[in-house]
């Protein structure tokens, strides 16, 4: 029996399958065909087998969400002795496959078909495609956010400011953009390359005497210093936001962010004895949202200077705002 015949047989069987173990068997056969097709460099068979696997996993996920399958360990004592509670292991499904299948099963019909079409196109172009459709969906949404960013970003205001408070949309390059993006900033808002952020004409809106407060995550600290220099500011100091929640990291599990301070021209430092402590404890809010304490710190240090927040999310009295999520028409009164 040729692989093409096996594919057609499996496709027909999927349409007729009524039990979890039948669908699981078709899913496994389609994966075997996909592996064979890649080894044989049969692109069309790889495309078809990948689609069949995705459809089988979606069907499996829907069935699992509807059935009472115990997820391992000791089954509960509900039910009669004549009707034992099945486990995932009983039908040859591990927790990883169960989770992935149910994620795919939860995708809307229209979105699923769009993802399948995208996967087919990418394989045809020779791309290596992750088989977790949730990861594929995230890539599509990231690309859409970046297109939105390009369309929505407007020119910086034609004004000059004594205080610039910036929280750039850093793009942190993980080891693998296929497998390492689950908790990346790209999932929450569009990001930009360091080069693009450097090229932003922030120096044009800075007064001759101006102070910059610039946020940096731990891995992006060298990039932040590069941006500060590109915007024509000189590093002076920094403070630390100590969070109430532990994050991720390669060397340490990070629990802080860094607020850099840079100046151009002649900006007075805070009067002796009025400086706040460099370690600021504050709870974590929404993704990338910065605590109220830091706005208050800046306003306390520089109550009279005109201020703008770059990459603002909300209007603030006395401040101008700019960025992808900034409210429209937010200029200081």
Short mmCIF file of C-alpha atoms in Angstrom, two decimals:
data_model
loop_
_atom_site.label_atom_id
_atom_site.label_comp_id
_atom_site.label_asym_id
_atom_site.label_seq_id
_atom_site.Cartn_x
_atom_site.Cartn_y
_atom_site.Cartn_z
CA UNK A 1 0.00 0.00 0.00
CA UNK A 2 1.50 3.35 -1.05
CA UNK A 3 1.71 6.32 1.31
CA UNK A 4 -0.87 8.16 -0.80
CA UNK A 5 -3.32 5.29 -0.42
CA UNK A 6 -2.62 5.21 3.32
CA UNK A 7 -3.34 8.95 3.47
CA UNK A 8 -6.67 8.60 1.64
CA UNK A 9 -7.62 5.66 3.85
CA UNK A 10 -6.77 7.58 7.04
CA UNK A 11 -8.66 10.65 5.84
CA UNK A 12 -11.78 8.58 5.18
CA UNK A 13 -11.39 6.81 8.53
CA UNK A 14 -11.22 10.15 10.38
CA UNK A 15 -14.57 11.15 8.93
CA UNK A 16 -16.09 7.91 10.22
CA UNK A 17 -14.29 7.67 13.59
CA UNK A 18 -16.53 7.73 16.64
CA UNK A 19 -14.22 6.84 19.54
CA UNK A 20 -11.19 8.48 21.12
CA UNK A 21 -8.92 5.52 20.43
CA UNK A 22 -9.92 5.47 16.74
CA UNK A 23 -9.09 9.16 16.34
CA UNK A 24 -5.85 8.71 18.29
CA UNK A 25 -4.85 5.88 15.93
CA UNK A 26 -5.48 8.09 12.88
CA UNK A 27 -3.50 10.91 14.47
CA UNK A 28 -0.53 8.57 15.03
CA UNK A 29 -0.70 7.23 11.46
CA UNK A 30 -0.78 10.73 10.02
CA UNK A 31 2.30 11.65 12.07
CA UNK A 32 4.10 8.58 10.73
CA UNK A 33 3.18 9.65 7.18
CA UNK A 34 4.38 13.19 7.87
CA UNK A 35 7.74 11.89 9.12
CA UNK A 36 8.08 9.63 6.07
CA UNK A 37 7.20 12.48 3.71
CA UNK A 38 9.86 14.76 5.20
CA UNK A 39 12.48 12.03 4.90
CA UNK A 40 11.42 11.29 1.30
CA UNK A 41 11.21 15.04 0.51
CA UNK A 42 7.63 14.57 -0.67
CA UNK A 43 6.30 18.06 0.01
CA UNK A 44 2.72 17.41 -1.05
CA UNK A 45 2.41 14.35 1.15
CA UNK A 46 3.95 16.28 4.06
CA UNK A 47 1.37 19.05 3.57
CA UNK A 48 -1.53 16.60 3.46
CA UNK A 49 -0.29 14.48 6.37
CA UNK A 50 0.28 17.58 8.52
CA UNK A 51 -3.24 18.81 7.81
CA UNK A 52 -4.64 15.37 8.64
CA UNK A 53 -2.73 15.31 11.93
CA UNK A 54 -4.04 18.76 12.86
CA UNK A 55 -7.61 17.77 12.02
CA UNK A 56 -7.27 14.54 13.98
CA UNK A 57 -5.87 16.40 16.99
CA UNK A 58 -8.69 18.93 16.80
CA UNK A 59 -11.27 16.12 16.67
CA UNK A 60 -9.48 14.40 19.54
CA UNK A 61 -9.49 17.58 21.62
CA UNK A 62 -13.21 18.11 21.12
CA UNK A 63 -13.92 14.51 22.08
CA UNK A 64 -11.72 14.68 25.18
CA UNK A 65 -13.42 17.85 26.36
CA UNK A 66 -16.79 16.11 26.08
CA UNK A 67 -15.87 12.80 27.71
CA UNK A 68 -15.25 11.89 31.32
CA UNK A 69 -11.64 10.73 31.22
CA UNK A 70 -9.65 10.64 34.45
CA UNK A 71 -6.27 12.34 33.95
CA UNK A 72 -4.13 9.88 35.84
CA UNK A 73 -3.48 8.77 39.38
CA UNK A 74 -6.22 7.00 41.26
CA UNK A 75 -9.69 7.31 39.67
CA UNK A 76 -12.45 8.75 41.81
CA UNK A 77 -15.05 6.38 43.24
CA UNK A 78 -17.92 7.81 41.25
CA UNK A 79 -19.71 5.43 38.92
CA UNK A 80 -20.52 1.77 39.33
CA UNK A 81 -18.06 -1.10 39.31
CA UNK A 82 -19.52 -2.19 35.96
CA UNK A 83 -18.50 1.17 34.42
CA UNK A 84 -14.87 1.86 35.41
CA UNK A 85 -13.51 5.37 34.93
CA UNK A 86 -11.10 5.49 31.98
CA UNK A 87 -7.78 7.28 32.22
CA UNK A 88 -5.86 9.06 29.46
CA UNK A 89 -3.28 6.28 29.67
CA UNK A 90 -5.99 3.71 28.93
CA UNK A 91 -6.44 5.24 25.49
CA UNK A 92 -2.73 5.92 24.92
CA UNK A 93 -2.82 9.69 25.40
CA UNK A 94 -0.25 11.51 27.50
CA UNK A 95 -0.96 14.83 29.21
CA UNK A 96 1.03 16.81 26.64
CA UNK A 97 -1.02 15.48 23.73
CA UNK A 98 -4.25 15.94 25.68
CA UNK A 99 -3.42 19.57 26.42
CA UNK A 100 -2.39 20.35 22.83
CA UNK A 101 -5.42 18.60 21.35
CA UNK A 102 -7.83 20.45 23.62
CA UNK A 103 -6.19 23.78 22.79
CA UNK A 104 -6.71 23.08 19.10
CA UNK A 105 -10.22 21.85 19.81
CA UNK A 106 -10.98 25.15 21.49
CA UNK A 107 -10.03 27.22 18.42
CA UNK A 108 -13.02 28.52 16.49
CA UNK A 109 -13.86 26.84 13.18
CA UNK A 110 -13.00 29.84 11.03
CA UNK A 111 -9.74 30.53 12.86
CA UNK A 112 -8.78 26.85 12.65
CA UNK A 113 -9.32 26.72 8.89
CA UNK A 114 -7.24 29.88 8.47
CA UNK A 115 -4.45 28.33 10.53
CA UNK A 116 -4.54 25.11 8.49
CA UNK A 117 -4.27 27.11 5.28
CA UNK A 118 -1.35 29.07 6.73
CA UNK A 119 0.43 25.85 7.73
CA UNK A 120 -0.05 24.37 4.25
CA UNK A 121 1.33 27.52 2.61
CA UNK A 122 4.36 27.65 4.88
CA UNK A 123 5.28 24.01 4.30
CA UNK A 124 4.94 24.57 0.55
CA UNK A 125 7.45 27.42 0.87
CA UNK A 126 9.89 25.16 2.69
CA UNK A 127 9.37 26.58 6.19
CA UNK A 128 9.72 24.45 9.31
CA UNK A 129 6.33 24.71 10.95
CA UNK A 130 5.63 24.03 14.65
CA UNK A 131 2.88 21.43 14.97
CA UNK A 132 1.28 23.15 17.94
CA UNK A 133 -1.32 25.28 16.19
CA UNK A 134 -1.48 27.53 19.25
CA UNK A 135 2.13 28.55 18.55
CA UNK A 136 1.28 29.12 14.90
CA UNK A 137 -1.69 31.25 15.91
CA UNK A 138 0.55 33.36 18.16
CA UNK A 139 2.92 33.98 15.26
CA UNK A 140 0.06 35.17 13.11
CA UNK A 141 -1.20 37.47 15.86
CA UNK A 142 2.31 38.88 16.44
CA UNK A 143 2.65 39.66 12.74
CA UNK A 144 -0.76 41.35 12.77
CA UNK A 145 0.20 43.46 15.80
CA UNK A 146 3.38 44.57 14.08
CA UNK A 147 1.38 45.61 11.01
CA UNK A 148 -0.97 47.54 13.28
CA UNK A 149 2.00 49.25 14.93
CA UNK A 150 3.34 50.42 11.59
CA UNK A 151 -0.10 51.73 10.61
CA UNK A 152 -0.95 53.46 13.89
CA UNK A 153 2.29 55.01 15.06
CA UNK A 154 2.24 58.73 14.42
CA UNK A 155 5.01 61.28 14.38
CA UNK A 156 6.25 62.55 17.69
CA UNK A 157 4.67 65.85 18.79
CA UNK A 158 6.02 69.14 17.47
CA UNK A 159 6.89 70.29 20.99
CA UNK A 160 9.86 70.15 23.33
CA UNK A 161 9.86 68.64 26.80
CA UNK A 162 11.94 68.88 29.94
CA UNK A 163 10.96 65.37 31.08
CA UNK A 164 10.70 62.31 28.84
CA UNK A 165 9.46 59.09 30.43
CA UNK A 166 9.89 56.13 28.09
CA UNK A 167 8.99 52.45 28.27
CA UNK A 168 10.11 51.12 24.86
CA UNK A 169 8.50 48.08 23.27
CA UNK A 170 11.68 45.99 23.52
CA UNK A 171 11.98 42.93 21.31
CA UNK A 172 13.91 40.29 23.22
CA UNK A 173 15.28 37.62 20.90
CA UNK A 174 14.74 34.22 22.51
CA UNK A 175 16.79 31.16 21.57
CA UNK A 176 13.94 29.90 19.37
CA UNK A 177 11.07 31.99 18.00
CA UNK A 178 9.18 28.71 17.42
CA UNK A 179 9.36 27.33 20.96
CA UNK A 180 10.48 30.20 23.19
CA UNK A 181 7.76 32.78 22.59
CA UNK A 182 5.10 31.60 25.02
CA UNK A 183 5.79 34.36 27.54
CA UNK A 184 7.29 36.92 25.20
CA UNK A 185 6.15 40.55 25.09
CA UNK A 186 5.07 39.97 21.47
CA UNK A 187 2.04 38.11 22.82
CA UNK A 188 0.78 41.29 24.49
CA UNK A 189 1.74 44.19 22.22
CA UNK A 190 3.79 44.93 19.08
CA UNK A 191 7.53 45.11 19.65
CA UNK A 192 10.29 46.91 17.75
CA UNK A 193 13.93 46.20 17.11
CA UNK A 194 16.51 48.14 19.10
CA UNK A 195 17.65 49.74 15.84
CA UNK A 196 14.15 51.10 15.18
CA UNK A 197 13.88 52.45 18.72
CA UNK A 198 17.30 54.11 18.41
CA UNK A 199 16.21 55.79 15.18
CA UNK A 200 13.14 57.33 16.79
CA UNK A 201 13.71 61.14 16.73
CA UNK A 202 13.30 61.60 20.47
CA UNK A 203 16.15 64.13 20.57
CA UNK A 204 13.97 66.43 18.44
CA UNK A 205 11.34 66.72 21.20
CA UNK A 206 13.86 67.07 24.04
CA UNK A 207 14.55 70.53 25.40
CA UNK A 208 18.17 71.66 25.54
CA UNK A 209 18.03 70.85 29.25
CA UNK A 210 16.08 67.61 29.59
CA UNK A 211 15.94 64.48 31.74
CA UNK A 212 15.11 61.02 30.40
CA UNK A 213 13.63 58.24 32.54
CA UNK A 214 14.05 55.05 30.51
CA UNK A 215 12.78 51.59 31.48
CA UNK A 216 14.91 48.53 30.80
CA UNK A 217 14.38 44.86 31.49
CA UNK A 218 17.41 42.92 32.68
CA UNK A 219 18.36 41.27 29.36
CA UNK A 220 17.78 44.53 27.46
CA UNK A 221 20.00 46.71 29.66
CA UNK A 222 22.83 47.04 27.07
CA UNK A 223 20.23 47.95 24.43
CA UNK A 224 18.68 50.57 26.72
CA UNK A 225 22.04 52.26 27.25
CA UNK A 226 22.53 52.22 23.49
CA UNK A 227 19.11 53.84 23.00
CA UNK A 228 19.87 56.48 25.62
CA UNK A 229 23.03 57.43 23.76
CA UNK A 230 21.24 57.44 20.38
CA UNK A 231 18.64 59.83 21.79
CA UNK A 232 21.47 62.17 22.89
CA UNK A 233 21.28 61.60 26.64
CA UNK A 234 24.06 60.71 29.06
CA UNK A 235 23.56 58.10 31.74
CA UNK A 236 23.44 59.48 35.30
CA UNK A 237 21.86 56.92 37.62
CA UNK A 238 19.11 54.35 38.01
CA UNK A 239 16.62 52.92 40.46
CA UNK A 240 15.11 49.46 40.79
CA UNK A 241 11.49 48.36 40.76
CA UNK A 242 11.32 45.39 43.16
CA UNK A 243 8.29 43.34 42.13
CA UNK A 244 6.03 41.17 44.27
CA UNK A 245 6.17 38.39 41.69
CA UNK A 246 9.04 36.25 40.39
CA UNK A 247 9.49 36.09 36.63
CA UNK A 248 11.68 34.13 34.25
CA UNK A 249 15.34 34.36 33.31
CA UNK A 250 18.33 32.38 32.10
CA UNK A 251 20.84 33.16 34.88
CA UNK A 252 18.44 34.28 37.61
CA UNK A 253 14.66 34.36 37.91
CA UNK A 254 14.18 38.09 37.57
CA UNK A 255 12.07 39.98 40.06
CA UNK A 256 12.94 43.53 39.11
CA UNK A 257 13.14 46.10 36.32
CA UNK A 258 15.51 49.02 35.94
CA UNK A 259 14.61 52.69 35.49
CA UNK A 260 17.60 54.47 33.96
CA UNK A 261 18.10 58.21 34.33
CA UNK A 262 19.92 60.23 31.68
CA UNK A 263 20.25 63.94 31.03
CA UNK A 264 21.23 66.39 28.33
CA UNK A 265 22.26 69.97 28.99
CA UNK A 266 22.09 71.28 32.54
CA UNK A 267 19.38 69.51 34.53
CA UNK A 268 19.46 69.98 38.31
CA UNK A 269 19.65 66.83 40.40
CA UNK A 270 17.22 66.57 43.32
CA UNK A 271 18.14 68.73 46.30
CA UNK A 272 20.25 66.97 48.89
CA UNK A 273 18.04 65.15 51.36
CA UNK A 274 15.04 64.96 49.01
CA UNK A 275 16.16 61.93 47.01
CA UNK A 276 13.99 58.83 47.22
CA UNK A 277 15.47 55.41 47.91
CA UNK A 278 16.82 53.59 44.87
CA UNK A 279 14.87 50.40 45.64
CA UNK A 280 11.14 50.87 45.06
CA UNK A 281 8.76 48.09 46.13
CA UNK A 282 5.54 47.94 44.14
CA UNK A 283 3.14 45.22 42.98
CA UNK A 284 2.93 43.99 39.40
CA UNK A 285 -0.07 45.12 37.36
CA UNK A 286 -1.00 44.34 33.76
CA UNK A 287 1.74 43.16 31.42
CA UNK A 288 4.35 45.94 31.12
CA UNK A 289 2.26 48.37 33.20
CA UNK A 290 4.44 50.49 35.47
CA UNK A 291 3.53 51.43 39.06
CA UNK A 292 2.00 54.75 40.03
CA UNK A 293 4.92 55.36 42.41
CA UNK A 294 7.26 56.17 39.53
CA UNK A 295 4.97 58.83 38.08
CA UNK A 296 4.79 60.38 41.53
CA UNK A 297 8.57 60.24 41.87
CA UNK A 298 9.06 62.12 38.59
CA UNK A 299 6.40 64.70 39.44
CA UNK A 300 7.99 65.24 42.85
CA UNK A 301 11.44 65.80 41.33
CA UNK A 302 10.27 67.97 38.42
CA UNK A 303 6.85 69.49 39.20
CA UNK A 304 7.15 72.36 36.70
CA UNK A 305 8.85 70.90 33.62
CA UNK A 306 6.67 69.89 30.63
CA UNK A 307 6.41 66.11 30.50
CA UNK A 308 5.66 63.42 27.93
CA UNK A 309 5.28 59.67 28.32
CA UNK A 310 6.39 57.55 25.37
CA UNK A 311 4.49 54.28 24.96
CA UNK A 312 1.81 55.54 27.31
CA UNK A 313 -1.29 53.47 27.99
CA UNK A 314 -3.48 56.06 29.67
CA UNK A 315 -3.90 59.82 29.90
CA UNK A 316 -2.38 61.55 32.92
CA UNK A 317 -3.12 65.13 33.97
CA UNK A 318 -0.26 67.47 33.13
CA UNK A 319 1.42 65.01 30.75
CA UNK A 320 1.40 64.49 27.00
CA UNK A 321 1.26 60.90 25.77
CA UNK A 322 2.53 59.12 22.66
CA UNK A 323 2.55 55.53 21.47
CA UNK A 324 0.63 52.60 20.05
CA UNK A 325 -1.77 52.40 23.01
CA UNK A 326 -1.83 56.09 23.93
CA UNK A 327 -5.27 57.71 24.06
CA UNK A 328 -5.88 59.98 21.08
CA UNK A 329 -5.50 63.69 21.72
CA UNK A 330 -3.70 63.38 25.06
CA UNK A 331 -1.89 66.67 25.41
CA UNK A 332 -1.30 68.39 28.71
CA UNK A 333 -3.77 71.11 29.50
#
